[in-house]
Tab-separated table of C-alpha atoms in Angstrom:
chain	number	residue	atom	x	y	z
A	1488	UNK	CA	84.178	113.168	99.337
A	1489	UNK	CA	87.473	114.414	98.805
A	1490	UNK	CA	90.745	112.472	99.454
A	1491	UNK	CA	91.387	113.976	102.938
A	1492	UNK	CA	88.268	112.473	104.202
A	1493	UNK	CA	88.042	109.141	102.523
A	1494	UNK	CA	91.514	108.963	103.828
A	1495	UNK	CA	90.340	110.038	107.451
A	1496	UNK	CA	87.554	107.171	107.267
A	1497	UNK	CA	89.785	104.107	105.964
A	1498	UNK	CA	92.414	105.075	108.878
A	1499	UNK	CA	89.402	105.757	111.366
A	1500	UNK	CA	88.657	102.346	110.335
A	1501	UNK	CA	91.872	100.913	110.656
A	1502	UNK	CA	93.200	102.278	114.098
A	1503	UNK	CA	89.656	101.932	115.758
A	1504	UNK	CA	89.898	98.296	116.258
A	1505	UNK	CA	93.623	97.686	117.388
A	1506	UNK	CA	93.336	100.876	120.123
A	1507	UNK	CA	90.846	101.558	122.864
A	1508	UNK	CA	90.686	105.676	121.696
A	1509	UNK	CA	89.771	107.979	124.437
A	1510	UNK	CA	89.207	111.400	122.890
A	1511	UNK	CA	88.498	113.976	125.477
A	1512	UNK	CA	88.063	117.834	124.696
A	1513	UNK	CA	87.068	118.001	121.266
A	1514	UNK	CA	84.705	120.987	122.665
A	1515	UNK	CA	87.691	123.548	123.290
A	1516	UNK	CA	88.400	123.575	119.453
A	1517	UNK	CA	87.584	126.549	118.027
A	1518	UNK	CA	84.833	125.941	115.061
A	1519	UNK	CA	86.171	127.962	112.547
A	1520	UNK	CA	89.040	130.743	112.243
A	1521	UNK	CA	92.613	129.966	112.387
A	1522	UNK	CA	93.917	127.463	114.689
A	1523	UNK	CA	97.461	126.465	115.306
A	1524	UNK	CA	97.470	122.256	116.951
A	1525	UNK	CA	100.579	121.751	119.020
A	1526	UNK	CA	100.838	118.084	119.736
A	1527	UNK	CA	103.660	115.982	121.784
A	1528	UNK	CA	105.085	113.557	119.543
A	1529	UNK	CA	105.482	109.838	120.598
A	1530	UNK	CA	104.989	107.667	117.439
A	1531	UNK	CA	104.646	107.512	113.788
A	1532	UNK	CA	101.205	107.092	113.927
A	1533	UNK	CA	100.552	110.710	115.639
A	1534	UNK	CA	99.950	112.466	112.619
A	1535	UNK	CA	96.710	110.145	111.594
A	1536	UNK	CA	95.853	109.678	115.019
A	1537	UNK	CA	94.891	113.654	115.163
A	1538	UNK	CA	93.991	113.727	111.890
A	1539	UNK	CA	90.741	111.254	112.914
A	1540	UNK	CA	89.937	112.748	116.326
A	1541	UNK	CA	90.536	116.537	115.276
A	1542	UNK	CA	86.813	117.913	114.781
A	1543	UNK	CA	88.337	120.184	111.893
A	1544	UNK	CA	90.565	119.565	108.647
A	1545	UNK	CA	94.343	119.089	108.793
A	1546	UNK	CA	96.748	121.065	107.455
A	1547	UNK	CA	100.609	118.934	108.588
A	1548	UNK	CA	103.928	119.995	108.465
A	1549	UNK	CA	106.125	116.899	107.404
A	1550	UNK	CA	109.385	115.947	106.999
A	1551	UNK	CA	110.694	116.606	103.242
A	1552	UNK	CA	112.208	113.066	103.412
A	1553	UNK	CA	108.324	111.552	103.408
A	1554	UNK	CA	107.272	113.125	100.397
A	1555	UNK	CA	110.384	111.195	98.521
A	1556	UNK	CA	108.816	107.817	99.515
A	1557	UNK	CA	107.526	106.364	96.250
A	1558	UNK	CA	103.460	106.525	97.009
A	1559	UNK	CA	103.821	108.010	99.917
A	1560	UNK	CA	105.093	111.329	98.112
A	1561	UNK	CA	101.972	111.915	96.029
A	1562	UNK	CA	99.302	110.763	98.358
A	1563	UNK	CA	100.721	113.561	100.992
A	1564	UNK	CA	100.087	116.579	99.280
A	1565	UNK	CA	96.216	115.300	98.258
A	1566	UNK	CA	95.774	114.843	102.498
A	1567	UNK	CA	96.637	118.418	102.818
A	1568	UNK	CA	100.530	117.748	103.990
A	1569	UNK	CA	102.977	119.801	102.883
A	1570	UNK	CA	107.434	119.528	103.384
A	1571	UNK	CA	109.565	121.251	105.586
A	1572	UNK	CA	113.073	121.088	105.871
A	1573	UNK	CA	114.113	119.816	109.625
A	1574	UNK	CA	117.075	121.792	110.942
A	1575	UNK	CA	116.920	124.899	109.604
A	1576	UNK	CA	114.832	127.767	108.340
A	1577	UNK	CA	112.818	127.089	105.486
A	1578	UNK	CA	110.967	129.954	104.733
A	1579	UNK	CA	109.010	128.434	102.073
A	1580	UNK	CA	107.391	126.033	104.559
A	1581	UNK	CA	107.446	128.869	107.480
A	1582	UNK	CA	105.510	130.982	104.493
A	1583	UNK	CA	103.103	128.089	103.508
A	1584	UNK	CA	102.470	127.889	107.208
A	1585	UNK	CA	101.185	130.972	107.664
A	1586	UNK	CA	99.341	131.198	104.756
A	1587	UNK	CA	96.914	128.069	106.033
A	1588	UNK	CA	96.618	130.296	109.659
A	1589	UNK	CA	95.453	133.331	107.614
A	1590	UNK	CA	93.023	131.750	104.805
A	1591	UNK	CA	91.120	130.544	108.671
A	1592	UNK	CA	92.625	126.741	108.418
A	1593	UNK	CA	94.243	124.368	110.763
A	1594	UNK	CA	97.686	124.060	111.093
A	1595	UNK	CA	98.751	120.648	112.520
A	1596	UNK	CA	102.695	120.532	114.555
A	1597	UNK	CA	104.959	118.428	116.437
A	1598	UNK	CA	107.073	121.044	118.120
A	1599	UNK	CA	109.015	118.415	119.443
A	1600	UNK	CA	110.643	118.111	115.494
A	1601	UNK	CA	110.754	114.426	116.087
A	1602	UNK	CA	109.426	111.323	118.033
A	1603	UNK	CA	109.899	110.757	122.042
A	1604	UNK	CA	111.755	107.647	122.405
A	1605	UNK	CA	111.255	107.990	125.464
A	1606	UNK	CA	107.554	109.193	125.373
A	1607	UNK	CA	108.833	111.857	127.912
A	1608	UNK	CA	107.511	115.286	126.404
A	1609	UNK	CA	110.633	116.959	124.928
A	1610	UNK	CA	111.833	120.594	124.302
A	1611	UNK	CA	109.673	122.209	121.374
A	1612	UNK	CA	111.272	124.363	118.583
A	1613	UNK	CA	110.983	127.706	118.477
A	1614	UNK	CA	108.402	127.116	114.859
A	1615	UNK	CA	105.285	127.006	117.528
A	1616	UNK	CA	106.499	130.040	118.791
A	1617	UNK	CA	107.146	131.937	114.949
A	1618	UNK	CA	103.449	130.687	113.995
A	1619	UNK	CA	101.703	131.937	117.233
A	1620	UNK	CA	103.153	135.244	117.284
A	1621	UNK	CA	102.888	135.870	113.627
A	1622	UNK	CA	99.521	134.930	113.234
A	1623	UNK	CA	96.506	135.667	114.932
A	1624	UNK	CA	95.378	132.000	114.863
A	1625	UNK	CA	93.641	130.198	117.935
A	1626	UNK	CA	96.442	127.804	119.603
A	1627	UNK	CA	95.176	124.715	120.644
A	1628	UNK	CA	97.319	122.241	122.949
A	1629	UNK	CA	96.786	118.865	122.272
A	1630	UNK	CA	98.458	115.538	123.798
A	1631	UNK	CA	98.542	112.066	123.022
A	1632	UNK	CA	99.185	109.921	125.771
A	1633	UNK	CA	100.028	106.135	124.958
A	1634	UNK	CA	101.715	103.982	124.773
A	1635	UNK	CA	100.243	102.762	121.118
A	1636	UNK	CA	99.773	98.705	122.214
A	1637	UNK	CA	97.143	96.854	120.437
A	1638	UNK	CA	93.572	96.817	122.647
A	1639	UNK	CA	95.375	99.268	125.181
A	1640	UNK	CA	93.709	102.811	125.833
A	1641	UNK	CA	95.029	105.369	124.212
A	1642	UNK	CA	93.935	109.290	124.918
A	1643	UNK	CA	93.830	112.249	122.712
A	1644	UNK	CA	93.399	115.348	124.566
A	1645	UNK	CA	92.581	118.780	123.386
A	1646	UNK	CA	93.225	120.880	125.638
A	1647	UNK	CA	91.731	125.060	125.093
A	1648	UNK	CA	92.978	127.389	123.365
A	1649	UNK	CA	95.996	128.948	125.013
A	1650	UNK	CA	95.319	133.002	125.701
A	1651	UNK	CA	97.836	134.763	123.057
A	1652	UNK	CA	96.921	137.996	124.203
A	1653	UNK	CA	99.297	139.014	126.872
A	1654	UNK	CA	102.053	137.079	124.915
A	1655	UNK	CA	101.824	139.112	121.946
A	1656	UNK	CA	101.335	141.858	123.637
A	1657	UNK	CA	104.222	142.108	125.717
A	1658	UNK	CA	106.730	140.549	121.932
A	1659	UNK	CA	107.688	137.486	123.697
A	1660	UNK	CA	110.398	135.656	121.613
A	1661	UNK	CA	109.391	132.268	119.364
A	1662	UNK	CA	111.321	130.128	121.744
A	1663	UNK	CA	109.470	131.592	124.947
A	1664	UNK	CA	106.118	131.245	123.165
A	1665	UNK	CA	107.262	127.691	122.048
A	1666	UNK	CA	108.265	127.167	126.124
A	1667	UNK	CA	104.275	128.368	126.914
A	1668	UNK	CA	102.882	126.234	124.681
A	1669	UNK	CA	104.630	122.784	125.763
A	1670	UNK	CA	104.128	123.668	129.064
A	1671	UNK	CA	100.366	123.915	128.090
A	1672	UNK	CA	100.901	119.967	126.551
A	1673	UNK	CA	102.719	118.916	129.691
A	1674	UNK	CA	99.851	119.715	132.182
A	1675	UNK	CA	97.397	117.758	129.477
A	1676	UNK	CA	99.640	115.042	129.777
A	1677	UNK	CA	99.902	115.285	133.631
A	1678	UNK	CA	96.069	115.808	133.941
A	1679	UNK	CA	95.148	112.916	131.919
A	1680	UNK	CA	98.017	110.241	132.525
């Protein structure tokens, strides 16, 4: 068992207790093949919390300042995680991106860049939109709806894959993609509030 799944278990483990998880639509995620995960962003504890419920490995996007957290920093890139620089282009991270979409893996993002506070589902950056158009990866919608309070319900919904077709198609730009696909989250959320 490698370190991504022993890791998955012991959280699994950890979370299952303190929060009443509802995970609905784990059907509408594509078995194999590329897949892009767009997810809303409302706590810290997002990133594991998709990471147990997602039927597939994880590939995350994560803030560069995490991986300079003593233990932190070398358990991340053993749980498939890998740094990106927030507030600007980093191609190395855009490149690594891609390169997880095209070798048929999962792609985990928070298009939001950063946490709710108000757990209102915020304006996505245009990275969604770059990874969607530039690969031909499934894009799955996912949202968590909380709050995260100990022995309250919390849902993870996975919504289906968004149709890319007519987007690519017609060359919509990264930040009108990006618009699609939180509008995709938003009716999850609405749905399933």
């Amino acid at each position: 068992m490698g370190l991504y799944h022993f890791a998955k278990s012991l959280v699994y483990g950890l979370l299952r207790p303190v929060y009443r998880m509802e995970v609905i639509g784990t059907e509408n995620f594509p078995k194999d093949g590329g897949v892009l995960l767009c997810s809303n962003h409302i706590d810290n504890l997002d990133p594991p919390m998709v990471g147990i419920t997602a039927p597939r490995t994880i590939h995350f996007m994560a803030k560069e300042e995490l991986f300079e957290v003593p233990v932190l920093g070398k358990i991340l890139p053993n749980i498939n995680a890998f740094p990106v620089k927030r507030g600007m282009s980093d191609r190395e991270a855009l490149r690594k991106g891609l390169k997880v979409l095209k070798e048929g893996n999962v792609l985990g993002l928070f298009p939001e860049g950063t946490r709710s506070k108000s757990g209102e589902l915020g304006k996505g950056m245009a990275g969604a939109g770059f990874f969607a158009l530039r690969s031909d990866a499934y894009v799955v919608p996912c949202a968590i709806i909380g709050p995260y309070k100990a022995f309250t319900k919390l849902k993870v919904v996975y919504g289906q894959p968004i149709d890319m077709g007519p987007i690519r198609e017609r060359k919509a730009s990264a930040e009108e993609t990006t618009e699609l696909i939180m509008a995709e989250i938003g009716k999850l959320i609405e749905v399933h509030r």
